[in-house]
Amino acid sequence: SQQGEEDPQALSIQEGENATMNCSYKTSINNLQWYRQNSGRGLVHLILIRSNEREKHSGRLRVTLDTSKKSSSLLITASRAADTASYFCATDRAGANSKLTFGKGITLSVRP
Amino acid sequence: SQTIHQWPATLVQPVGSPLSLECTVEGTSNPNLYWYRQAAGRGLQLLFYSVGIGQISSEVPQNLSASRPQDRQFILSSKKLLLSDSGFYLCAWMTGFSYEQYFGPGTRLTVT
Protein backbone atom coordinates (compact mmCIF):
# COMPACT_ATOMS: atom_id res chain seq x y z
CA SER A 1 0.00 0.00 0.00
CA GLN A 2 1.12 3.57 -0.57
CA GLN A 3 3.02 4.91 2.43
CA GLY A 4 2.97 8.55 1.38
CA GLU A 5 -0.14 10.29 0.12
CA GLU A 6 0.17 13.85 -1.13
CA ASP A 7 -2.56 16.41 -1.48
CA PRO A 8 -3.75 18.19 -3.40
CA GLN A 9 -3.16 16.07 -6.49
CA ALA A 10 -2.80 19.21 -8.59
CA LEU A 11 -2.16 22.83 -7.73
CA SER A 12 -2.19 25.87 -9.98
CA ILE A 13 -0.96 29.23 -8.71
CA GLN A 14 0.25 32.57 -10.00
CA GLU A 15 3.95 33.40 -10.08
CA GLY A 16 4.95 35.08 -6.84
CA GLU A 17 2.38 33.24 -4.73
CA ASN A 18 3.27 30.60 -2.16
CA ALA A 19 2.59 26.92 -2.84
CA THR A 20 1.75 24.55 -0.02
CA MET A 21 1.73 20.80 -0.54
CA ASN A 22 0.89 18.17 2.04
CA CYS A 23 1.90 14.58 2.60
CA SER A 24 0.47 12.01 5.00
CA TYR A 25 1.93 8.64 5.84
CA LYS A 26 0.85 5.60 7.80
CA THR A 27 3.72 4.03 9.72
CA SER A 28 6.59 5.28 11.87
CA ILE A 29 9.42 6.79 9.88
CA ASN A 30 13.09 7.62 10.22
CA ASN A 31 13.04 10.43 7.68
CA LEU A 32 10.76 12.12 5.21
CA GLN A 33 12.02 13.59 1.98
CA TRP A 34 10.63 15.73 -0.82
CA TYR A 35 11.64 15.32 -4.45
CA ARG A 36 10.85 17.24 -7.61
CA GLN A 37 10.37 15.80 -11.08
CA ASN A 38 10.29 17.87 -14.23
CA SER A 39 8.29 16.33 -17.04
CA GLY A 40 10.03 13.31 -18.54
CA ARG A 41 13.04 13.59 -16.27
CA GLY A 42 14.45 11.86 -13.22
CA LEU A 43 13.65 12.95 -9.68
CA VAL A 44 15.75 15.54 -7.90
CA HIS A 45 16.16 15.50 -4.13
CA LEU A 46 14.99 18.72 -2.49
CA ILE A 47 15.09 18.33 1.26
CA LEU A 48 15.19 15.71 4.02
CA ILE A 49 13.69 16.11 7.46
CA ARG A 50 14.42 13.65 10.24
CA SER A 51 11.76 12.27 12.53
CA ASN A 52 13.13 14.27 15.48
CA GLU A 53 12.96 17.56 13.54
CA ARG A 54 9.86 19.73 13.25
CA GLU A 55 10.88 22.26 10.63
CA LYS A 56 13.62 22.71 8.08
CA HIS A 57 14.47 25.42 5.56
CA SER A 58 16.41 25.39 2.32
CA GLY A 59 16.32 28.55 0.23
CA ARG A 60 12.67 29.15 -0.71
CA LEU A 61 11.63 25.75 0.67
CA ARG A 62 10.20 25.17 4.11
CA VAL A 63 9.29 21.69 5.29
CA THR A 64 7.43 20.83 8.45
CA LEU A 65 6.91 17.44 10.02
CA ASP A 66 4.28 16.45 12.57
CA THR A 67 4.96 12.87 13.62
CA SER A 68 1.91 12.82 15.91
CA LYS A 69 -0.31 13.46 12.89
CA LYS A 70 1.95 11.53 10.52
CA SER A 71 2.01 14.44 8.12
CA SER A 72 4.40 16.84 6.44
CA SER A 73 4.04 19.98 4.40
CA LEU A 74 6.26 21.56 1.77
CA LEU A 75 6.00 25.31 1.31
CA ILE A 76 7.56 26.99 -1.71
CA THR A 77 7.63 30.73 -1.21
CA ALA A 78 7.57 33.35 -3.98
CA SER A 79 6.97 30.70 -6.64
CA ARG A 80 8.46 30.97 -10.11
CA ALA A 81 7.41 29.51 -13.44
CA ALA A 82 10.49 27.27 -13.18
CA ASP A 83 8.95 25.63 -10.08
CA THR A 84 6.38 23.98 -12.37
CA ALA A 85 6.93 20.26 -11.81
CA SER A 86 5.62 17.24 -9.93
CA TYR A 87 6.53 16.98 -6.26
CA PHE A 88 6.78 13.72 -4.34
CA CYS A 89 7.17 12.92 -0.70
CA ALA A 90 9.11 9.80 0.21
CA THR A 91 9.37 8.07 3.54
CA ASP A 92 12.03 5.86 4.96
CA ARG A 93 10.10 3.60 7.26
CA ALA A 94 11.52 2.62 10.61
CA GLY A 95 12.93 -0.88 10.30
CA ALA A 96 13.02 -0.77 6.50
CA ASN A 97 16.38 0.88 5.97
CA SER A 98 17.65 1.49 2.46
CA LYS A 99 14.19 1.67 0.91
CA LEU A 100 12.01 4.68 0.23
CA THR A 101 8.29 4.63 -0.41
CA PHE A 102 7.04 7.39 -2.68
CA GLY A 103 3.63 8.98 -2.88
CA LYS A 104 1.77 9.54 -6.15
CA GLY A 105 2.91 13.12 -6.42
CA ILE A 106 1.46 16.61 -6.73
CA THR A 107 1.48 18.44 -10.04
CA LEU A 108 2.31 22.11 -9.49
CA SER A 109 1.69 24.61 -12.25
CA VAL A 110 2.98 28.15 -11.76
CA ARG A 111 1.45 30.62 -14.19
CA PRO A 112 3.72 33.46 -15.30
CA SER B 1 31.30 14.42 -8.16
CA GLN B 2 28.91 11.55 -8.60
CA THR B 3 26.94 10.94 -11.78
CA ILE B 4 24.45 8.30 -12.82
CA HIS B 5 23.84 7.17 -16.37
CA GLN B 6 20.97 5.26 -17.88
CA TRP B 7 20.56 3.98 -21.39
CA PRO B 8 18.86 3.90 -23.68
CA ALA B 9 16.79 7.04 -23.14
CA THR B 10 13.84 5.69 -25.11
CA LEU B 11 12.98 2.24 -26.34
CA VAL B 12 10.15 0.78 -28.38
CA GLN B 13 9.96 -3.00 -28.25
CA PRO B 14 7.41 -5.55 -29.50
CA VAL B 15 5.59 -7.84 -27.11
CA GLY B 16 7.61 -11.00 -26.46
CA SER B 17 10.99 -9.43 -27.16
CA PRO B 18 13.80 -9.33 -24.56
CA LEU B 19 14.83 -6.26 -22.60
CA SER B 20 18.06 -4.99 -21.13
CA LEU B 21 18.33 -1.58 -19.46
CA GLU B 22 21.61 -0.50 -17.98
CA CYS B 23 22.48 1.88 -15.19
CA THR B 24 25.96 2.90 -14.11
CA VAL B 25 27.14 5.19 -11.34
CA GLU B 26 30.40 7.11 -11.26
CA GLY B 27 32.22 8.80 -8.42
CA THR B 28 31.12 6.61 -5.53
CA SER B 29 31.82 3.15 -4.17
CA ASN B 30 29.50 0.45 -2.88
CA PRO B 31 26.28 2.39 -3.46
CA ASN B 32 22.82 1.00 -2.86
CA LEU B 33 21.16 0.76 -6.27
CA TYR B 34 17.46 0.86 -7.14
CA TRP B 35 15.17 0.26 -10.10
CA TYR B 36 11.78 2.00 -10.12
CA ARG B 37 8.95 2.04 -12.62
CA GLN B 38 6.64 5.00 -13.04
CA ALA B 39 3.36 4.62 -14.90
CA ALA B 40 2.00 7.73 -16.63
CA GLY B 41 0.90 10.30 -14.05
CA ARG B 42 1.65 7.97 -11.16
CA GLY B 43 4.13 7.60 -8.36
CA LEU B 44 7.18 5.40 -8.30
CA GLN B 45 7.00 1.67 -7.77
CA LEU B 46 10.16 0.10 -6.39
CA LEU B 47 11.04 -2.96 -8.47
CA PHE B 48 14.46 -4.08 -7.24
CA TYR B 49 17.20 -2.87 -4.99
CA SER B 50 20.75 -4.00 -4.32
CA VAL B 51 23.10 -3.33 -1.42
CA GLY B 52 26.09 -5.05 -3.02
CA ILE B 53 27.44 -7.04 -5.96
CA GLY B 54 25.23 -10.03 -6.69
CA GLN B 55 22.72 -9.04 -3.98
CA ILE B 56 19.29 -8.37 -5.43
CA SER B 57 16.02 -7.88 -3.56
CA SER B 58 12.79 -8.04 -5.51
CA GLU B 59 9.86 -5.97 -4.33
CA VAL B 60 7.14 -7.02 -6.74
CA PRO B 61 6.71 -10.38 -8.48
CA GLN B 62 6.69 -9.67 -12.17
CA ASN B 63 8.11 -10.30 -15.58
CA LEU B 64 11.39 -8.55 -14.84
CA SER B 65 14.72 -9.43 -13.24
CA ALA B 66 17.75 -7.45 -12.13
CA SER B 67 21.45 -8.12 -11.83
CA ARG B 68 24.44 -6.32 -10.38
CA PRO B 69 27.54 -7.73 -12.07
CA GLN B 70 29.80 -4.90 -10.91
CA ASP B 71 29.80 -2.53 -7.94
CA ARG B 72 28.44 0.42 -9.92
CA GLN B 73 26.43 -1.36 -12.60
CA PHE B 74 22.78 -2.34 -12.32
CA ILE B 75 20.88 -4.07 -15.11
CA LEU B 76 17.14 -4.58 -15.55
CA SER B 77 16.12 -7.42 -17.84
CA SER B 78 13.21 -9.34 -19.21
CA LYS B 79 13.12 -12.46 -21.37
CA LYS B 80 9.73 -11.65 -22.89
CA LEU B 81 8.13 -8.22 -22.62
CA LEU B 82 4.44 -7.73 -21.90
CA LEU B 83 2.33 -4.71 -22.82
CA SER B 84 2.06 -3.96 -19.09
CA ASP B 85 5.84 -3.50 -18.91
CA SER B 86 5.51 -0.14 -20.66
CA GLY B 87 6.49 2.79 -18.47
CA PHE B 88 9.24 5.11 -17.35
CA TYR B 89 12.11 3.24 -15.68
CA LEU B 90 14.31 5.06 -13.24
CA CYS B 91 17.57 3.97 -11.67
CA ALA B 92 18.75 5.56 -8.44
CA TRP B 93 21.64 5.26 -6.04
CA MET B 94 22.15 6.00 -2.38
CA THR B 95 25.15 5.84 -0.10
CA GLY B 96 25.04 3.74 3.01
CA PHE B 97 25.32 6.89 5.13
CA SER B 98 22.51 8.99 3.76
CA TYR B 99 18.90 8.35 2.92
CA GLU B 100 18.88 10.71 -0.05
CA GLN B 101 18.52 9.01 -3.41
CA TYR B 102 19.95 10.34 -6.66
CA PHE B 103 18.17 9.48 -9.85
CA GLY B 104 19.23 8.87 -13.41
CA PRO B 105 17.48 10.51 -16.38
CA GLY B 106 15.22 7.50 -16.95
CA THR B 107 14.31 5.21 -19.85
CA ARG B 108 10.94 5.51 -21.56
CA LEU B 109 9.89 1.99 -22.59
CA THR B 110 6.95 1.42 -24.90
CA VAL B 111 5.92 -2.15 -25.58
CA THR B 112 3.83 -2.47 -28.74
PDB file of C-alpha atoms in Angstrom:
ATOM      1  CA  SER A   1       0.000   0.000   0.000  1.00  0.00           C
ATOM      2  CA  GLN A   2       1.125   3.570  -0.571  1.00  0.00           C
ATOM      3  CA  GLN A   3       3.017   4.907   2.431  1.00  0.00           C
ATOM      4  CA  GLY A   4       2.967   8.549   1.384  1.00  0.00           C
ATOM      5  CA  GLU A   5      -0.136  10.290   0.121  1.00  0.00           C
ATOM      6  CA  GLU A   6       0.169  13.846  -1.131  1.00  0.00           C
ATOM      7  CA  ASP A   7      -2.556  16.405  -1.482  1.00  0.00           C
ATOM      8  CA  PRO A   8      -3.748  18.187  -3.401  1.00  0.00           C
ATOM      9  CA  GLN A   9      -3.158  16.073  -6.491  1.00  0.00           C
ATOM     10  CA  ALA A  10      -2.802  19.213  -8.590  1.00  0.00           C
ATOM     11  CA  LEU A  11      -2.165  22.831  -7.728  1.00  0.00           C
ATOM     12  CA  SER A  12      -2.192  25.870  -9.983  1.00  0.00           C
ATOM     13  CA  ILE A  13      -0.955  29.231  -8.714  1.00  0.00           C
ATOM     14  CA  GLN A  14       0.254  32.569 -10.003  1.00  0.00           C
ATOM     15  CA  GLU A  15       3.947  33.395 -10.083  1.00  0.00           C
ATOM     16  CA  GLY A  16       4.951  35.076  -6.838  1.00  0.00           C
ATOM     17  CA  GLU A  17       2.382  33.236  -4.727  1.00  0.00           C
ATOM     18  CA  ASN A  18       3.267  30.602  -2.163  1.00  0.00           C
ATOM     19  CA  ALA A  19       2.595  26.917  -2.841  1.00  0.00           C
ATOM     20  CA  THR A  20       1.750  24.547  -0.017  1.00  0.00           C
ATOM     21  CA  MET A  21       1.727  20.798  -0.543  1.00  0.00           C
ATOM     22  CA  ASN A  22       0.886  18.173   2.036  1.00  0.00           C
ATOM     23  CA  CYS A  23       1.899  14.578   2.600  1.00  0.00           C
ATOM     24  CA  SER A  24       0.473  12.014   4.998  1.00  0.00           C
ATOM     25  CA  TYR A  25       1.929   8.638   5.845  1.00  0.00           C
ATOM     26  CA  LYS A  26       0.851   5.601   7.797  1.00  0.00           C
ATOM     27  CA  THR A  27       3.718   4.032   9.720  1.00  0.00           C
ATOM     28  CA  SER A  28       6.589   5.281  11.867  1.00  0.00           C
ATOM     29  CA  ILE A  29       9.420   6.788   9.877  1.00  0.00           C
ATOM     30  CA  ASN A  30      13.093   7.622  10.223  1.00  0.00           C
ATOM     31  CA  ASN A  31      13.041  10.430   7.678  1.00  0.00           C
ATOM     32  CA  LEU A  32      10.762  12.119   5.212  1.00  0.00           C
ATOM     33  CA  GLN A  33      12.018  13.594   1.976  1.00  0.00           C
ATOM     34  CA  TRP A  34      10.633  15.732  -0.818  1.00  0.00           C
ATOM     35  CA  TYR A  35      11.640  15.319  -4.446  1.00  0.00           C
ATOM     36  CA  ARG A  36      10.854  17.244  -7.610  1.00  0.00           C
ATOM     37  CA  GLN A  37      10.372  15.801 -11.084  1.00  0.00           C
ATOM     38  CA  ASN A  38      10.292  17.872 -14.227  1.00  0.00           C
ATOM     39  CA  SER A  39       8.291  16.334 -17.040  1.00  0.00           C
ATOM     40  CA  GLY A  40      10.033  13.310 -18.536  1.00  0.00           C
ATOM     41  CA  ARG A  41      13.036  13.587 -16.270  1.00  0.00           C
ATOM     42  CA  GLY A  42      14.453  11.863 -13.216  1.00  0.00           C
ATOM     43  CA  LEU A  43      13.646  12.947  -9.682  1.00  0.00           C
ATOM     44  CA  VAL A  44      15.749  15.538  -7.898  1.00  0.00           C
ATOM     45  CA  HIS A  45      16.162  15.496  -4.135  1.00  0.00           C
ATOM     46  CA  LEU A  46      14.985  18.723  -2.488  1.00  0.00           C
ATOM     47  CA  ILE A  47      15.089  18.325   1.257  1.00  0.00           C
ATOM     48  CA  LEU A  48      15.190  15.707   4.019  1.00  0.00           C
ATOM     49  CA  ILE A  49      13.689  16.111   7.460  1.00  0.00           C
ATOM     50  CA  ARG A  50      14.419  13.650  10.239  1.00  0.00           C
ATOM     51  CA  SER A  51      11.758  12.270  12.526  1.00  0.00           C
ATOM     52  CA  ASN A  52      13.126  14.265  15.478  1.00  0.00           C
ATOM     53  CA  GLU A  53      12.958  17.561  13.544  1.00  0.00           C
ATOM     54  CA  ARG A  54       9.864  19.728  13.245  1.00  0.00           C
ATOM     55  CA  GLU A  55      10.876  22.265  10.627  1.00  0.00           C
ATOM     56  CA  LYS A  56      13.620  22.713   8.076  1.00  0.00           C
ATOM     57  CA  HIS A  57      14.470  25.419   5.558  1.00  0.00           C
ATOM     58  CA  SER A  58      16.409  25.387   2.324  1.00  0.00           C
ATOM     59  CA  GLY A  59      16.315  28.546   0.230  1.00  0.00           C
ATOM     60  CA  ARG A  60      12.669  29.152  -0.711  1.00  0.00           C
ATOM     61  CA  LEU A  61      11.628  25.754   0.665  1.00  0.00           C
ATOM     62  CA  ARG A  62      10.196  25.174   4.106  1.00  0.00           C
ATOM     63  CA  VAL A  63       9.295  21.694   5.292  1.00  0.00           C
ATOM     64  CA  THR A  64       7.431  20.830   8.448  1.00  0.00           C
ATOM     65  CA  LEU A  65       6.912  17.443  10.017  1.00  0.00           C
ATOM     66  CA  ASP A  66       4.282  16.453  12.569  1.00  0.00           C
ATOM     67  CA  THR A  67       4.958  12.869  13.619  1.00  0.00           C
ATOM     68  CA  SER A  68       1.906  12.815  15.911  1.00  0.00           C
ATOM     69  CA  LYS A  69      -0.309  13.460  12.886  1.00  0.00           C
ATOM     70  CA  LYS A  70       1.954  11.531  10.523  1.00  0.00           C
ATOM     71  CA  SER A  71       2.014  14.443   8.116  1.00  0.00           C
ATOM     72  CA  SER A  72       4.397  16.841   6.439  1.00  0.00           C
ATOM     73  CA  SER A  73       4.035  19.977   4.399  1.00  0.00           C
ATOM     74  CA  LEU A  74       6.258  21.557   1.775  1.00  0.00           C
ATOM     75  CA  LEU A  75       6.003  25.307   1.308  1.00  0.00           C
ATOM     76  CA  ILE A  76       7.558  26.989  -1.708  1.00  0.00           C
ATOM     77  CA  THR A  77       7.627  30.735  -1.208  1.00  0.00           C
ATOM     78  CA  ALA A  78       7.571  33.349  -3.981  1.00  0.00           C
ATOM     79  CA  SER A  79       6.970  30.703  -6.637  1.00  0.00           C
ATOM     80  CA  ARG A  80       8.458  30.973 -10.113  1.00  0.00           C
ATOM     81  CA  ALA A  81       7.408  29.513 -13.438  1.00  0.00           C
ATOM     82  CA  ALA A  82      10.491  27.272 -13.176  1.00  0.00           C
ATOM     83  CA  ASP A  83       8.949  25.631 -10.085  1.00  0.00           C
ATOM     84  CA  THR A  84       6.383  23.982 -12.367  1.00  0.00           C
ATOM     85  CA  ALA A  85       6.929  20.264 -11.807  1.00  0.00           C
ATOM     86  CA  SER A  86       5.622  17.238  -9.931  1.00  0.00           C
ATOM     87  CA  TYR A  87       6.531  16.978  -6.264  1.00  0.00           C
ATOM     88  CA  PHE A  88       6.778  13.723  -4.338  1.00  0.00           C
ATOM     89  CA  CYS A  89       7.166  12.916  -0.698  1.00  0.00           C
ATOM     90  CA  ALA A  90       9.109   9.799   0.213  1.00  0.00           C
ATOM     91  CA  THR A  91       9.366   8.069   3.537  1.00  0.00           C
ATOM     92  CA  ASP A  92      12.030   5.859   4.956  1.00  0.00           C
ATOM     93  CA  ARG A  93      10.097   3.605   7.256  1.00  0.00           C
ATOM     94  CA  ALA A  94      11.524   2.619  10.610  1.00  0.00           C
ATOM     95  CA  GLY A  95      12.933  -0.882  10.302  1.00  0.00           C
ATOM     96  CA  ALA A  96      13.024  -0.769   6.504  1.00  0.00           C
ATOM     97  CA  ASN A  97      16.379   0.884   5.967  1.00  0.00           C
ATOM     98  CA  SER A  98      17.646   1.494   2.459  1.00  0.00           C
ATOM     99  CA  LYS A  99      14.190   1.666   0.912  1.00  0.00           C
ATOM    100  CA  LEU A 100      12.009   4.685   0.232  1.00  0.00           C
ATOM    101  CA  THR A 101       8.286   4.633  -0.408  1.00  0.00           C
ATOM    102  CA  PHE A 102       7.035   7.391  -2.685  1.00  0.00           C
ATOM    103  CA  GLY A 103       3.628   8.982  -2.879  1.00  0.00           C
ATOM    104  CA  LYS A 104       1.773   9.539  -6.147  1.00  0.00           C
ATOM    105  CA  GLY A 105       2.913  13.122  -6.421  1.00  0.00           C
ATOM    106  CA  ILE A 106       1.464  16.608  -6.734  1.00  0.00           C
ATOM    107  CA  THR A 107       1.477  18.438 -10.036  1.00  0.00           C
ATOM    108  CA  LEU A 108       2.306  22.106  -9.487  1.00  0.00           C
ATOM    109  CA  SER A 109       1.693  24.615 -12.248  1.00  0.00           C
ATOM    110  CA  VAL A 110       2.984  28.151 -11.757  1.00  0.00           C
ATOM    111  CA  ARG A 111       1.450  30.617 -14.192  1.00  0.00           C
ATOM    112  CA  PRO A 112       3.716  33.464 -15.305  1.00  0.00           C
TER     113      PRO A 112
ATOM    114  CA  SER B   1      31.295  14.423  -8.163  1.00  0.00           C
ATOM    115  CA  GLN B   2      28.908  11.554  -8.604  1.00  0.00           C
ATOM    116  CA  THR B   3      26.936  10.943 -11.775  1.00  0.00           C
ATOM    117  CA  ILE B   4      24.447   8.302 -12.824  1.00  0.00           C
ATOM    118  CA  HIS B   5      23.835   7.169 -16.368  1.00  0.00           C
ATOM    119  CA  GLN B   6      20.971   5.256 -17.880  1.00  0.00           C
ATOM    120  CA  TRP B   7      20.559   3.981 -21.390  1.00  0.00           C
ATOM    121  CA  PRO B   8      18.856   3.900 -23.681  1.00  0.00           C
ATOM    122  CA  ALA B   9      16.790   7.044 -23.143  1.00  0.00           C
ATOM    123  CA  THR B  10      13.842   5.694 -25.113  1.00  0.00           C
ATOM    124  CA  LEU B  11      12.985   2.237 -26.339  1.00  0.00           C
ATOM    125  CA  VAL B  12      10.146   0.781 -28.379  1.00  0.00           C
ATOM    126  CA  GLN B  13       9.961  -2.997 -28.249  1.00  0.00           C
ATOM    127  CA  PRO B  14       7.411  -5.548 -29.498  1.00  0.00           C
ATOM    128  CA  VAL B  15       5.589  -7.840 -27.112  1.00  0.00           C
ATOM    129  CA  GLY B  16       7.606 -11.000 -26.464  1.00  0.00           C
ATOM    130  CA  SER B  17      10.986  -9.434 -27.162  1.00  0.00           C
ATOM    131  CA  PRO B  18      13.801  -9.333 -24.558  1.00  0.00           C
ATOM    132  CA  LEU B  19      14.832  -6.260 -22.599  1.00  0.00           C
ATOM    133  CA  SER B  20      18.056  -4.990 -21.128  1.00  0.00           C
ATOM    134  CA  LEU B  21      18.330  -1.583 -19.462  1.00  0.00           C
ATOM    135  CA  GLU B  22      21.613  -0.498 -17.984  1.00  0.00           C
ATOM    136  CA  CYS B  23      22.476   1.881 -15.193  1.00  0.00           C
ATOM    137  CA  THR B  24      25.964   2.905 -14.112  1.00  0.00           C
ATOM    138  CA  VAL B  25      27.138   5.187 -11.339  1.00  0.00           C
ATOM    139  CA  GLU B  26      30.397   7.114 -11.256  1.00  0.00           C
ATOM    140  CA  GLY B  27      32.223   8.798  -8.416  1.00  0.00           C
ATOM    141  CA  THR B  28      31.120   6.606  -5.526  1.00  0.00           C
ATOM    142  CA  SER B  29      31.816   3.155  -4.172  1.00  0.00           C
ATOM    143  CA  ASN B  30      29.495   0.451  -2.879  1.00  0.00           C
ATOM    144  CA  PRO B  31      26.282   2.386  -3.457  1.00  0.00           C
ATOM    145  CA  ASN B  32      22.825   1.000  -2.861  1.00  0.00           C
ATOM    146  CA  LEU B  33      21.159   0.760  -6.275  1.00  0.00           C
ATOM    147  CA  TYR B  34      17.459   0.860  -7.136  1.00  0.00           C
ATOM    148  CA  TRP B  35      15.168   0.263 -10.102  1.00  0.00           C
ATOM    149  CA  TYR B  36      11.775   2.001 -10.117  1.00  0.00           C
ATOM    150  CA  ARG B  37       8.951   2.040 -12.619  1.00  0.00           C
ATOM    151  CA  GLN B  38       6.635   4.996 -13.036  1.00  0.00           C
ATOM    152  CA  ALA B  39       3.364   4.625 -14.900  1.00  0.00           C
ATOM    153  CA  ALA B  40       2.004   7.728 -16.632  1.00  0.00           C
ATOM    154  CA  GLY B  41       0.901  10.299 -14.053  1.00  0.00           C
ATOM    155  CA  ARG B  42       1.654   7.973 -11.162  1.00  0.00           C
ATOM    156  CA  GLY B  43       4.132   7.596  -8.363  1.00  0.00           C
ATOM    157  CA  LEU B  44       7.183   5.396  -8.298  1.00  0.00           C
ATOM    158  CA  GLN B  45       7.000   1.670  -7.770  1.00  0.00           C
ATOM    159  CA  LEU B  46      10.163   0.098  -6.387  1.00  0.00           C
ATOM    160  CA  LEU B  47      11.037  -2.963  -8.475  1.00  0.00           C
ATOM    161  CA  PHE B  48      14.463  -4.079  -7.237  1.00  0.00           C
ATOM    162  CA  TYR B  49      17.205  -2.871  -4.985  1.00  0.00           C
ATOM    163  CA  SER B  50      20.752  -4.004  -4.322  1.00  0.00           C
ATOM    164  CA  VAL B  51      23.099  -3.331  -1.419  1.00  0.00           C
ATOM    165  CA  GLY B  52      26.094  -5.050  -3.023  1.00  0.00           C
ATOM    166  CA  ILE B  53      27.440  -7.041  -5.960  1.00  0.00           C
ATOM    167  CA  GLY B  54      25.234 -10.025  -6.695  1.00  0.00           C
ATOM    168  CA  GLN B  55      22.725  -9.041  -3.983  1.00  0.00           C
ATOM    169  CA  ILE B  56      19.287  -8.366  -5.430  1.00  0.00           C
ATOM    170  CA  SER B  57      16.020  -7.878  -3.556  1.00  0.00           C
ATOM    171  CA  SER B  58      12.794  -8.042  -5.514  1.00  0.00           C
ATOM    172  CA  GLU B  59       9.863  -5.973  -4.328  1.00  0.00           C
ATOM    173  CA  VAL B  60       7.136  -7.017  -6.743  1.00  0.00           C
ATOM    174  CA  PRO B  61       6.706 -10.385  -8.477  1.00  0.00           C
ATOM    175  CA  GLN B  62       6.687  -9.673 -12.168  1.00  0.00           C
ATOM    176  CA  ASN B  63       8.105 -10.296 -15.581  1.00  0.00           C
ATOM    177  CA  LEU B  64      11.395  -8.550 -14.835  1.00  0.00           C
ATOM    178  CA  SER B  65      14.724  -9.429 -13.237  1.00  0.00           C
ATOM    179  CA  ALA B  66      17.752  -7.447 -12.131  1.00  0.00           C
ATOM    180  CA  SER B  67      21.452  -8.124 -11.826  1.00  0.00           C
ATOM    181  CA  ARG B  68      24.442  -6.315 -10.384  1.00  0.00           C
ATOM    182  CA  PRO B  69      27.536  -7.731 -12.068  1.00  0.00           C
ATOM    183  CA  GLN B  70      29.803  -4.904 -10.908  1.00  0.00           C
ATOM    184  CA  ASP B  71      29.802  -2.527  -7.938  1.00  0.00           C
ATOM    185  CA  ARG B  72      28.439   0.419  -9.921  1.00  0.00           C
ATOM    186  CA  GLN B  73      26.425  -1.355 -12.602  1.00  0.00           C
ATOM    187  CA  PHE B  74      22.778  -2.338 -12.315  1.00  0.00           C
ATOM    188  CA  ILE B  75      20.885  -4.071 -15.107  1.00  0.00           C
ATOM    189  CA  LEU B  76      17.145  -4.581 -15.552  1.00  0.00           C
ATOM    190  CA  SER B  77      16.123  -7.419 -17.839  1.00  0.00           C
ATOM    191  CA  SER B  78      13.210  -9.343 -19.211  1.00  0.00           C
ATOM    192  CA  LYS B  79      13.125 -12.461 -21.367  1.00  0.00           C
ATOM    193  CA  LYS B  80       9.729 -11.649 -22.891  1.00  0.00           C
ATOM    194  CA  LEU B  81       8.133  -8.225 -22.615  1.00  0.00           C
ATOM    195  CA  LEU B  82       4.443  -7.726 -21.902  1.00  0.00           C
ATOM    196  CA  LEU B  83       2.331  -4.712 -22.820  1.00  0.00           C
ATOM    197  CA  SER B  84       2.055  -3.958 -19.095  1.00  0.00           C
ATOM    198  CA  ASP B  85       5.839  -3.498 -18.912  1.00  0.00           C
ATOM    199  CA  SER B  86       5.513  -0.137 -20.657  1.00  0.00           C
ATOM    200  CA  GLY B  87       6.495   2.795 -18.470  1.00  0.00           C
ATOM    201  CA  PHE B  88       9.241   5.111 -17.355  1.00  0.00           C
ATOM    202  CA  TYR B  89      12.112   3.243 -15.683  1.00  0.00           C
ATOM    203  CA  LEU B  90      14.310   5.060 -13.241  1.00  0.00           C
ATOM    204  CA  CYS B  91      17.566   3.975 -11.672  1.00  0.00           C
ATOM    205  CA  ALA B  92      18.747   5.564  -8.441  1.00  0.00           C
ATOM    206  CA  TRP B  93      21.640   5.263  -6.036  1.00  0.00           C
ATOM    207  CA  MET B  94      22.151   6.004  -2.380  1.00  0.00           C
ATOM    208  CA  THR B  95      25.147   5.841  -0.097  1.00  0.00           C
ATOM    209  CA  GLY B  96      25.037   3.742   3.013  1.00  0.00           C
ATOM    210  CA  PHE B  97      25.322   6.887   5.131  1.00  0.00           C
ATOM    211  CA  SER B  98      22.510   8.993   3.764  1.00  0.00           C
ATOM    212  CA  TYR B  99      18.897   8.351   2.916  1.00  0.00           C
ATOM    213  CA  GLU B 100      18.883  10.706  -0.055  1.00  0.00           C
ATOM    214  CA  GLN B 101      18.522   9.014  -3.408  1.00  0.00           C
ATOM    215  CA  TYR B 102      19.946  10.335  -6.659  1.00  0.00           C
ATOM    216  CA  PHE B 103      18.170   9.480  -9.851  1.00  0.00           C
ATOM    217  CA  GLY B 104      19.234   8.875 -13.410  1.00  0.00           C
ATOM    218  CA  PRO B 105      17.481  10.508 -16.377  1.00  0.00           C
ATOM    219  CA  GLY B 106      15.221   7.504 -16.949  1.00  0.00           C
ATOM    220  CA  THR B 107      14.308   5.212 -19.850  1.00  0.00           C
ATOM    221  CA  ARG B 108      10.937   5.514 -21.558  1.00  0.00           C
ATOM    222  CA  LEU B 109       9.886   1.986 -22.589  1.00  0.00           C
ATOM    223  CA  THR B 110       6.953   1.423 -24.899  1.00  0.00           C
ATOM    224  CA  VAL B 111       5.917  -2.150 -25.575  1.00  0.00           C
ATOM    225  CA  THR B 112       3.825  -2.468 -28.736  1.00  0.00           C
TER     226      THR B 112
END
